[in-house]
């Protein structure tokens, strides 16, 4: 894969995350804790940069799900591979995801986590591909809305590769 097919640069990502972090901080009462739950593996880099742009009222946890078997097609099946260590009851929770594509993964996760009685639950996605949506899901914070491209980098993979790229690139161009 060529590495010049950059869709969103490191600088653009950094600037957008800084404004998302500021927006999130403004949306919650000043003294209240915000618990960020990243969805592995894709959400790890977004989480790492988002929390570093926020104040020390942030706590975090991680869960791992598998939504696609291999490659670029959706199976519609979501499996929890690693659950949270923390209890969500009475907390302000933000689910941190890499991308919302068909929406199936997020739809499943939101139902699962809402059942754990958080005080509030919102979702932050770095990327959204609205043209691919199969189910209607609420996403409160979106980094970038993109066209129907299969993208890699900044946590996102193709068959487990390219997660380490510090930018978002279109696969195979
Ligand atoms: P959804 O369930 O179809 O919304 O897909 C959610 C998951 O599919 C994401 O968390 C990603 O792991 C993966 N995914 C969807 N689109 C892309 C893409 O363009 N590149 C890499 N992974 C993707
Ligand atoms: Mg993936």
mmCIF file of N, CA and C in Angstrom, residues 34 42-43 62 107 131 133 169:
data_model
loop_
_atom_site.group_PDB
_atom_site.id
_atom_site.type_symbol
_atom_site.label_atom_id
_atom_site.label_comp_id
_atom_site.label_asym_id
_atom_site.label_seq_id
_atom_site.Cartn_x
_atom_site.Cartn_y
_atom_site.Cartn_z
ATOM 1 N N UNK A 34 -15.957 12.187 34.113
ATOM 2 C CA UNK A 34 -16.400 11.644 32.821
ATOM 3 C C UNK A 34 -15.620 10.346 32.583
ATOM 4 N N UNK A 42 -9.737 -0.739 17.468
ATOM 5 C CA UNK A 42 -9.716 0.462 16.630
ATOM 6 C C UNK A 42 -9.697 1.787 17.374
ATOM 7 N N UNK A 43 -10.300 1.832 18.573
ATOM 8 C CA UNK A 43 -10.432 3.100 19.281
ATOM 9 C C UNK A 43 -9.225 3.525 20.100
ATOM 10 N N UNK A 62 -11.571 0.015 28.949
ATOM 11 C CA UNK A 62 -11.482 -0.514 27.586
ATOM 12 C C UNK A 62 -12.298 -1.792 27.463
ATOM 13 N N UNK A 107 -24.753 0.131 17.812
ATOM 14 C CA UNK A 107 -26.123 -0.124 18.232
ATOM 15 C C UNK A 107 -26.147 -1.209 19.310
ATOM 16 N N UNK A 131 -23.413 7.204 4.703
ATOM 17 C CA UNK A 131 -24.020 6.558 3.536
ATOM 18 C C UNK A 131 -24.111 5.040 3.692
ATOM 19 N N UNK A 133 -24.985 3.481 6.628
ATOM 20 C CA UNK A 133 -25.753 3.123 7.818
ATOM 21 C C UNK A 133 -26.860 2.105 7.533
ATOM 22 N N UNK A 169 -5.788 6.995 5.960
ATOM 23 C CA UNK A 169 -5.528 6.837 4.521
ATOM 24 C C UNK A 169 -6.606 5.956 3.895
#
